[in-house]
C-alpha cells in the first residue's frame, strides 16, 4: 500500500541515528568547542582555487589545507583541457568503461601514467579511496596474508578487511617486526602482501623502501606502495618514492596513486604489470561496476601529468619550500616529527590545544586544519600543513612566526583559563 513507507518514516524511532556512538561523540566534541568559544574549522567552503592562498567568506587566507602540491589545480592549461573535454564528450561518459564508457582520453592518461612510473600498464579508477578498496579487496582472499603499517590509509586497511585475508599490522616503519611476522606466518598462506605509503599522509615521513624490497624478496611476498602523497613530491622529476630511491619499477608489484593531489583532478590508479592491470580492468568490482572516469577529470589529470614532466622546476621549488618550512619550524622548537615531504605535522599532543591554535591562526589569516583524536592518538594530535610549490619563502617565514606567537598566547591561556580544565587533558 502506498501509505506504508510514509507510516514507516513517521514511526522510525528518533534515536535511530542520534544514539550512534559516532554521532554522540561528535556532538560532545562540538559542544566542547562551543563552550570554549572555538569556531568549527570543518566544512568551511572556499570561494576560489585552493593554492598558496584561498578566499573564505570574502577574506584572503594563507593556505596550508590543500594538497595542490605543484599548483596544477587552477592552472590555466589544466582548466582549459577539462573545458575542451566537456565540449567534446560532455561531463560524463555515461557508462562503465567495460560497456561503452571508454573514451580515448582514458587510454592516453593511463599510458602517460605508466610511462611516468616505468610500468607495463596502468588503470584509472573514479576514486582514489575506491582504488585501494577494490584492488586489495578483490585481488586477495582468505588464503592470503596482508601485513601493513599501522599508519596506512583507511582505504587500504578496509581493502584488507574486505579481502578477508589474515591481516597483521606492524608498528610504524618497524621492519624488524614486519620481518618477524613474515618469518612466523608466511609459510601458512598462499600469497603475502605488504602495504606501505610512499609518504605518510598524516606524518609526511617516508619508508625505507629498498629495505622493504629486500624483505619482500626474501619472504616471497608482494609489495604495494600507495603514492598518494609522494608523486609530484619525491624524486627529482616528481615520479615518487621509486625515483627517490632509484628503484626498478618492478621492485614494487602494485603501485597505487591518486589523481586528486598533484594531478589536480579526482580519481585513482594502479600501475604495474600488464597482467595485474588487465585483471583489474576485467574483474575488479570497483572498476567493472562503476562509471568511467569523467571526461574533465581525465583531461585535467592528463594535462597535469604532462605539465609536471615538462616543468620539473615545480618539483624542485616544492622541495626547497618543504626544506625551508621544516628547517624554520625545527629551529623554532616545533615538533614536526620525521616529516620529509609536503605533509608537515606540527604535533601538540592535545586536541584542544590544536583546535585553539588552528583557531588563533585562522584569526591571523592562516588556514590550516587540526587533526585530532581519534584520527590520530591524542598524544600526537597535530596541525597538518600541506606545503606546495606555490608558497613563497616570505609566506613560509611569516607562517612560522605566526605559529610561534599564537602558541605563546595559547600557553598563557593554559595557566589562566579554559585549558587548565580537566576536559583539556
Ligand atoms: C594515502 C592515501 N591513499 C588514498 C587516499 C584516497 O584518495 P582520494 O582522496 O583521491 O580518494 C588518500 C586521500 O587523501 C590518501 O591520503
mmCIF file of N, CA and C in Angstrom, residues 44-47 55-61 362:
data_model
loop_
_atom_site.group_PDB
_atom_site.id
_atom_site.type_symbol
_atom_site.label_atom_id
_atom_site.label_comp_id
_atom_site.label_asym_id
_atom_site.label_seq_id
_atom_site.Cartn_x
_atom_site.Cartn_y
_atom_site.Cartn_z
ATOM 1 N N UNK A 44 34.413 24.478 5.967
ATOM 2 C CA UNK A 44 34.419 25.881 5.521
ATOM 3 C C UNK A 44 34.544 25.865 4.011
ATOM 4 N N UNK A 45 33.643 26.566 3.320
ATOM 5 C CA UNK A 45 33.752 26.476 1.861
ATOM 6 C C UNK A 45 34.587 27.627 1.333
ATOM 7 N N UNK A 46 35.451 27.311 0.373
ATOM 8 C CA UNK A 46 36.286 28.366 -0.190
ATOM 9 C C UNK A 46 35.727 28.846 -1.522
ATOM 10 N N UNK A 47 36.101 30.078 -1.861
ATOM 11 C CA UNK A 47 35.429 30.736 -2.982
ATOM 12 C C UNK A 47 36.297 30.839 -4.229
ATOM 13 N N UNK A 55 40.391 32.035 -0.672
ATOM 14 C CA UNK A 55 39.415 33.017 -0.204
ATOM 15 C C UNK A 55 38.257 32.303 0.511
ATOM 16 N N UNK A 56 38.011 32.746 1.753
ATOM 17 C CA UNK A 56 36.900 32.174 2.533
ATOM 18 C C UNK A 56 36.096 33.323 3.118
ATOM 19 N N UNK A 57 34.789 33.302 2.902
ATOM 20 C CA UNK A 57 33.917 34.379 3.401
ATOM 21 C C UNK A 57 34.451 35.751 3.021
ATOM 22 N N UNK A 58 34.961 35.860 1.822
ATOM 23 C CA UNK A 58 35.409 37.160 1.320
ATOM 24 C C UNK A 58 36.778 37.591 1.835
ATOM 25 N N UNK A 59 37.427 36.754 2.681
ATOM 26 C CA UNK A 59 38.741 37.137 3.185
ATOM 27 C C UNK A 59 39.816 36.215 2.583
ATOM 28 N N UNK A 60 40.955 36.803 2.251
ATOM 29 C CA UNK A 60 42.054 36.021 1.667
ATOM 30 C C UNK A 60 42.910 35.413 2.783
ATOM 31 N N UNK A 61 43.091 34.112 2.749
ATOM 32 C CA UNK A 61 43.906 33.422 3.773
ATOM 33 C C UNK A 61 45.149 32.830 3.146
ATOM 34 N N UNK A 362 43.775 31.030 12.247
ATOM 35 C CA UNK A 362 42.719 31.470 11.320
ATOM 36 C C UNK A 362 42.431 32.956 11.533
#
